[in-house]
Amino acid sequence: MHTGGIWVFGDGASITEQSPTNPPAITSWRAAVEKRVLDAEGVKTTIVMPSIVYGYGASIPNTVVDAPRTSGDGGDGAPALKLIGSGSQHWTTVYVDDLAALYVLAFDRATAGSIYLGVGGKTPSCVSWG
């Protein structure tokens, strides 16, 4: 069992386990590692690729919500969060307990060489993106 990450697919609206990878530079190193895992001989290999994991108060979404703000955005003066890129990003999430259940199922039932996306597709209710 190996933990990868959904970011190896780059951006896209309908990513599946069969989608071609197109990683940004920050995650491009994962491809070689995951190839070694899948090519391993004599062991049953499975890769789980989680999205943004949340739950129990500790997560990237909470880090974003609690991040420091600038004094204003140049428009209405409201505090602004600085993000890399245009700020139009949409990140799929997965609840930590659902991801744990996926790991158990993959461990028990996956065939060798399987890849599973650990995604829930919903923004956690504790996060306000607006």
Coordinates of N, CA and C in Angstrom, one line a residue:
M1 N 0.8 -1.2 0.0 CA 0.0 0.0 0.0 C 0.9 1.2 0.0
H2 N 0.6 2.2 -0.9 CA 1.3 3.4 -1.0 C 0.4 4.6 -1.1
T3 N 0.7 5.7 -0.4 CA -0.1 6.9 -0.5 C 0.5 7.8 -1.5
G4 N -0.3 8.1 -2.5 CA 0.1 9.1 -3.5 C -0.6 10.4 -3.3
G5 N -1.0 11.0 -4.3 CA -1.8 12.3 -4.2 C -2.4 12.7 -5.5
I6 N -3.6 13.2 -5.4 CA -4.4 13.5 -6.6 C -3.8 14.6 -7.4
W7 N -2.9 15.4 -6.8 CA -2.3 16.5 -7.6 C -1.4 16.1 -8.7
V8 N -1.1 14.8 -8.8 CA -0.3 14.3 -9.9 C -1.1 14.4 -11.2
F9 N -2.4 14.6 -11.1 CA -3.2 14.7 -12.3 C -3.3 16.1 -12.9
G10 N -2.8 17.1 -12.1 CA -2.9 18.5 -12.5 C -4.3 19.0 -12.3
D11 N -4.7 19.9 -13.2 CA -6.1 20.4 -13.0 C -7.0 19.7 -14.0
G12 N -8.2 19.7 -13.7 CA -9.3 19.1 -14.5 C -10.5 19.0 -13.7
A13 N -11.6 18.9 -14.4 CA -12.9 18.9 -13.8 C -13.4 17.4 -13.6
S14 N -12.9 16.5 -14.3 CA -13.5 15.1 -14.2 C -12.3 14.1 -14.1
I15 N -11.5 14.2 -13.1 CA -10.4 13.3 -13.0 C -10.8 11.9 -12.5
T16 N -10.3 10.9 -13.1 CA -10.6 9.5 -12.7 C -9.2 8.8 -12.6
E17 N -9.3 7.6 -12.1 CA -8.0 6.8 -12.0 C -7.4 6.5 -13.3
Q18 N -8.1 6.6 -14.4 CA -7.6 6.4 -15.7 C -7.1 7.7 -16.4
S19 N -7.3 8.8 -15.8 CA -6.9 10.1 -16.4 C -5.4 10.1 -16.6
P20 N -4.9 10.8 -17.6 CA -3.4 11.0 -17.8 C -2.9 11.9 -16.7
T21 N -1.7 11.6 -16.2 CA -1.1 12.5 -15.2 C -0.5 13.7 -15.9
N22 N -0.5 14.8 -15.2 CA 0.0 16.1 -15.7 C 0.4 16.9 -14.4
P23 N 1.3 16.4 -13.7 CA 1.6 17.1 -12.4 C 2.3 18.4 -12.5
P24 N 1.9 19.4 -11.6 CA 2.7 20.6 -11.5 C 4.1 20.2 -11.0
A25 N 5.0 21.1 -11.1 CA 6.4 20.9 -10.7 C 6.5 20.4 -9.3
I26 N 5.7 20.9 -8.4 CA 5.8 20.6 -7.0 C 5.5 19.1 -6.7
T27 N 4.8 18.4 -7.5 CA 4.5 17.0 -7.3 C 5.0 16.1 -8.4
S28 N 5.8 16.6 -9.3 CA 6.3 15.8 -10.4 C 7.2 14.7 -10.0
W29 N 7.8 14.8 -8.9 CA 8.7 13.7 -8.4 C 7.9 12.4 -8.0
R30 N 6.6 12.5 -7.8 CA 5.8 11.4 -7.4 C 5.7 10.3 -8.5
A31 N 5.7 10.7 -9.8 CA 5.5 9.7 -10.9 C 6.5 8.6 -10.8
A32 N 7.8 8.9 -10.6 CA 8.8 7.9 -10.5 C 8.6 7.0 -9.3
V33 N 8.3 7.5 -8.2 CA 8.0 6.7 -7.0 C 6.9 5.8 -7.2
E34 N 5.8 6.3 -7.8 CA 4.6 5.5 -8.0 C 4.8 4.4 -9.0
K35 N 5.6 4.7 -10.0 CA 6.0 3.7 -11.0 C 6.8 2.5 -10.4
R36 N 7.7 2.9 -9.5 CA 8.5 1.8 -8.7 C 7.6 1.0 -7.9
V37 N 6.6 1.6 -7.2 CA 5.6 0.8 -6.4 C 4.8 -0.1 -7.3
L38 N 4.3 0.4 -8.4 CA 3.5 -0.5 -9.3 C 4.3 -1.6 -10.0
D39 N 5.5 -1.3 -10.2 CA 6.4 -2.3 -10.9 C 7.1 -3.3 -10.0
A40 N 6.9 -3.1 -8.7 CA 7.5 -4.0 -7.7 C 7.1 -5.5 -8.0
E41 N 8.0 -6.4 -7.9 CA 7.7 -7.8 -8.1 C 7.7 -8.5 -6.8
G42 N 6.8 -9.5 -6.7 CA 6.7 -10.3 -5.5 C 5.8 -9.8 -4.4
V43 N 5.2 -8.6 -4.6 CA 4.4 -8.0 -3.6 C 3.1 -7.5 -4.3
K44 N 2.0 -7.5 -3.5 CA 0.7 -6.9 -4.0 C 0.8 -5.4 -3.7
T45 N 0.8 -4.6 -4.8 CA 0.8 -3.1 -4.6 C -0.5 -2.5 -4.9
T46 N -0.8 -1.5 -4.2 CA -2.0 -0.6 -4.4 C -1.6 0.8 -4.0
I47 N -2.1 1.7 -4.8 CA -1.9 3.1 -4.5 C -3.2 3.8 -4.3
V48 N -3.2 4.5 -3.1 CA -4.4 5.4 -2.8 C -3.9 6.8 -3.0
M49 N -4.7 7.6 -3.8 CA -4.4 9.0 -4.0 C -5.4 9.9 -3.4
P50 N -5.2 10.3 -2.2 CA -6.2 11.2 -1.6 C -6.2 12.6 -2.1
S51 N -7.4 13.2 -2.0 CA -7.5 14.7 -2.3 C -7.2 15.4 -1.0
I52 N -7.7 16.5 -0.8 CA -7.5 17.3 0.5 C -8.3 16.7 1.6
V53 N -7.6 16.2 2.6 CA -8.2 15.4 3.7 C -8.6 16.4 4.8
Y54 N -9.8 16.3 5.3 CA -10.3 17.1 6.4 C -10.9 16.3 7.5
G55 N -11.1 16.9 8.7 CA -11.8 16.2 9.8 C -11.0 16.4 11.1
Y56 N -11.8 16.4 12.1 CA -11.3 16.5 13.5 C -10.5 17.8 13.7
G57 N -10.7 18.9 12.9 CA -10.2 20.2 13.1 C -8.8 20.4 12.6
A58 N -8.1 19.4 12.1 CA -6.8 19.6 11.5 C -6.8 19.3 10.0
S59 N -6.5 20.3 9.2 CA -6.6 20.0 7.7 C -6.1 21.2 7.0
I60 N -5.9 21.0 5.7 CA -5.5 22.1 4.8 C -6.7 23.1 4.8
P61 N -7.9 22.7 4.6 CA -9.0 23.7 4.6 C -9.0 24.6 5.9
N62 N -8.8 24.0 7.0 CA -8.7 24.8 8.2 C -7.5 25.8 8.2
T63 N -6.4 25.3 7.7 CA -5.2 26.1 7.6 C -5.5 27.4 6.7
V64 N -6.3 27.1 5.6 CA -6.6 28.2 4.7 C -7.6 29.2 5.5
V65 N -8.6 28.7 6.1 CA -9.5 29.5 6.8 C -8.8 30.3 7.9
D66 N -7.9 29.7 8.6 CA -7.2 30.4 9.7 C -6.0 31.2 9.3
A67 N -5.7 31.2 8.0 CA -4.4 31.9 7.5 C -4.5 33.4 7.8
P68 N -3.3 34.0 7.9 CA -3.3 35.4 8.1 C -3.8 36.1 6.8
R69 N -4.4 37.3 7.0 CA -4.9 38.0 5.9 C -4.1 39.3 5.7
T70 N -4.2 39.9 4.5 CA -3.6 41.2 4.3 C -4.5 42.3 4.9
S71 N -4.1 43.5 4.9 CA -4.9 44.6 5.4 C -6.0 44.9 4.5
G72 N -5.9 44.6 3.3 CA -7.0 44.9 2.3 C -6.7 44.3 0.9
D73 N -7.7 44.3 0.1 CA -7.5 43.7 -1.2 C -7.4 44.7 -2.3
G74 N -7.3 46.0 -1.9 CA -7.2 47.1 -2.9 C -8.5 47.6 -3.4
G75 N -9.6 46.9 -3.0 CA -10.9 47.3 -3.4 C -11.7 47.8 -2.3
D76 N -12.4 47.0 -1.6 CA -13.3 47.4 -0.5 C -12.6 47.4 0.9
G77 N -11.3 47.1 0.9 CA -10.6 47.2 2.2 C -10.7 46.0 3.1
A78 N -11.6 45.0 2.7 CA -11.8 43.8 3.5 C -10.5 43.0 3.5
P79 N -10.2 42.3 4.6 CA -9.0 41.4 4.7 C -9.0 40.4 3.5
A80 N -7.9 40.2 2.9 CA -7.8 39.3 1.8 C -6.8 38.2 2.1
L81 N -7.0 37.0 1.6 CA -6.1 35.9 1.7 C -5.3 35.8 0.4
K82 N -4.0 35.7 0.5 CA -3.2 35.6 -0.7 C -3.0 34.1 -1.1
L83 N -3.4 33.7 -2.3 CA -3.2 32.4 -2.8 C -2.3 32.4 -4.0
I84 N -1.7 31.3 -4.3 CA -0.9 31.1 -5.5 C -1.9 30.9 -6.7
G85 N -1.6 31.6 -7.8 CA -2.5 31.5 -8.9 C -3.6 32.5 -8.9
S86 N -4.7 32.2 -9.7 CA -5.7 33.2 -9.9 C -6.7 33.3 -8.7
G87 N -6.7 32.3 -7.8 CA -7.6 32.2 -6.7 C -8.9 31.5 -7.1
S88 N -9.0 31.0 -8.3 CA -10.2 30.3 -8.8 C -10.1 28.8 -8.6
Q89 N -9.1 28.4 -7.9 CA -8.9 26.9 -7.7 C -10.1 26.3 -7.0
H90 N -10.4 25.1 -7.4 CA -11.4 24.2 -6.7 C -10.7 22.9 -6.3
W91 N -10.7 22.6 -5.1 CA -10.0 21.4 -4.6 C -11.1 20.5 -4.1
T92 N -11.0 19.2 -4.5 CA -11.9 18.2 -4.0 C -11.4 17.8 -2.6
T93 N -12.3 17.4 -1.8 CA -11.9 17.0 -0.4 C -12.4 15.6 -0.1
V94 N -11.9 15.0 1.0 CA -12.3 13.7 1.5 C -12.3 13.8 3.0
Y95 N -13.3 13.3 3.7 CA -13.3 13.2 5.1 C -12.4 12.1 5.6
V96 N -11.7 12.4 6.6 CA -10.6 11.5 7.1 C -11.1 10.1 7.4
D97 N -12.3 9.9 8.0 CA -12.9 8.6 8.2 C -13.3 7.8 7.0
D98 N -13.7 8.6 5.9 CA -14.0 7.9 4.7 C -12.7 7.5 4.0
L99 N -11.7 8.3 4.1 CA -10.4 7.8 3.5 C -9.9 6.6 4.2
A100 N -10.0 6.6 5.6 CA -9.6 5.4 6.3 C -10.3 4.1 5.9
A101 N -11.6 4.3 5.6 CA -12.4 3.1 5.1 C -11.9 2.7 3.8
L102 N -11.5 3.6 2.9 CA -11.0 3.3 1.6 C -9.7 2.5 1.7
Y103 N -8.8 2.9 2.6 CA -7.6 2.1 2.9 C -7.9 0.7 3.3
V104 N -8.8 0.5 4.2 CA -9.2 -0.8 4.7 C -9.7 -1.7 3.5
L105 N -10.6 -1.1 2.7 CA -11.2 -1.8 1.6 C -10.1 -2.2 0.6
A106 N -9.2 -1.2 0.3 CA -8.1 -1.4 -0.7 C -7.2 -2.5 -0.2
F107 N -6.9 -2.5 1.1 CA -6.0 -3.5 1.7 C -6.6 -4.9 1.6
D108 N -7.9 -5.0 1.9 CA -8.6 -6.3 1.9 C -8.9 -6.8 0.5
R109 N -9.3 -5.9 -0.4 CA -9.9 -6.4 -1.6 C -9.3 -6.0 -3.0
A110 N -8.3 -5.1 -2.9 CA -7.8 -4.6 -4.2 C -6.9 -5.6 -4.9
T111 N -7.0 -5.6 -6.2 CA -6.1 -6.5 -7.0 C -4.7 -5.8 -7.1
A112 N -3.7 -6.5 -7.3 CA -2.4 -6.0 -7.4 C -2.3 -4.9 -8.6
G113 N -1.7 -3.8 -8.3 CA -1.5 -2.8 -9.3 C -2.7 -1.8 -9.3
S114 N -3.6 -1.9 -8.4 CA -4.7 -1.0 -8.4 C -4.4 0.4 -7.9
I115 N -5.1 1.4 -8.5 CA -5.0 2.8 -8.1 C -6.4 3.3 -7.7
Y116 N -6.5 3.9 -6.6 CA -7.8 4.5 -6.1 C -7.7 5.9 -5.8
L117 N -8.6 6.7 -6.2 CA -8.7 8.1 -5.8 C -9.5 8.2 -4.5
G118 N -8.9 8.9 -3.5 CA -9.6 9.1 -2.3 C -10.2 10.4 -2.3
V119 N -11.4 10.6 -2.9 CA -12.1 11.9 -3.0 C -13.5 11.8 -2.6
G120 N -14.0 12.9 -2.0 CA -15.4 13.0 -1.7 C -16.2 14.0 -2.5
G121 N -15.5 14.9 -3.1 CA -16.1 15.9 -4.0 C -16.9 17.0 -3.4
K122 N -16.9 17.1 -2.0 CA -17.6 18.2 -1.4 C -16.7 19.0 -0.5
T123 N -17.0 20.3 -0.4 CA -16.3 21.2 0.5 C -16.8 21.0 1.9
P124 N -15.9 20.8 2.8 CA -16.4 20.6 4.2 C -17.1 21.8 4.7
S125 N -18.2 21.5 5.5 CA -19.1 22.6 6.0 C -18.4 23.5 6.9
C126 N -17.2 23.1 7.5 CA -16.5 24.0 8.4 C -15.8 25.1 7.7
V127 N -15.7 25.0 6.3 CA -14.9 26.0 5.6 C -15.8 26.9 4.8
S128 N -15.5 28.2 4.9 CA -16.2 29.2 4.1 C -15.2 29.7 3.1
W129 N -15.5 29.4 1.8 CA -14.5 29.8 0.8 C -14.9 31.2 0.2
G130 N -16.0 31.8 0.7 CA -16.5 33.0 0.1 C -16.0 34.3 0.7

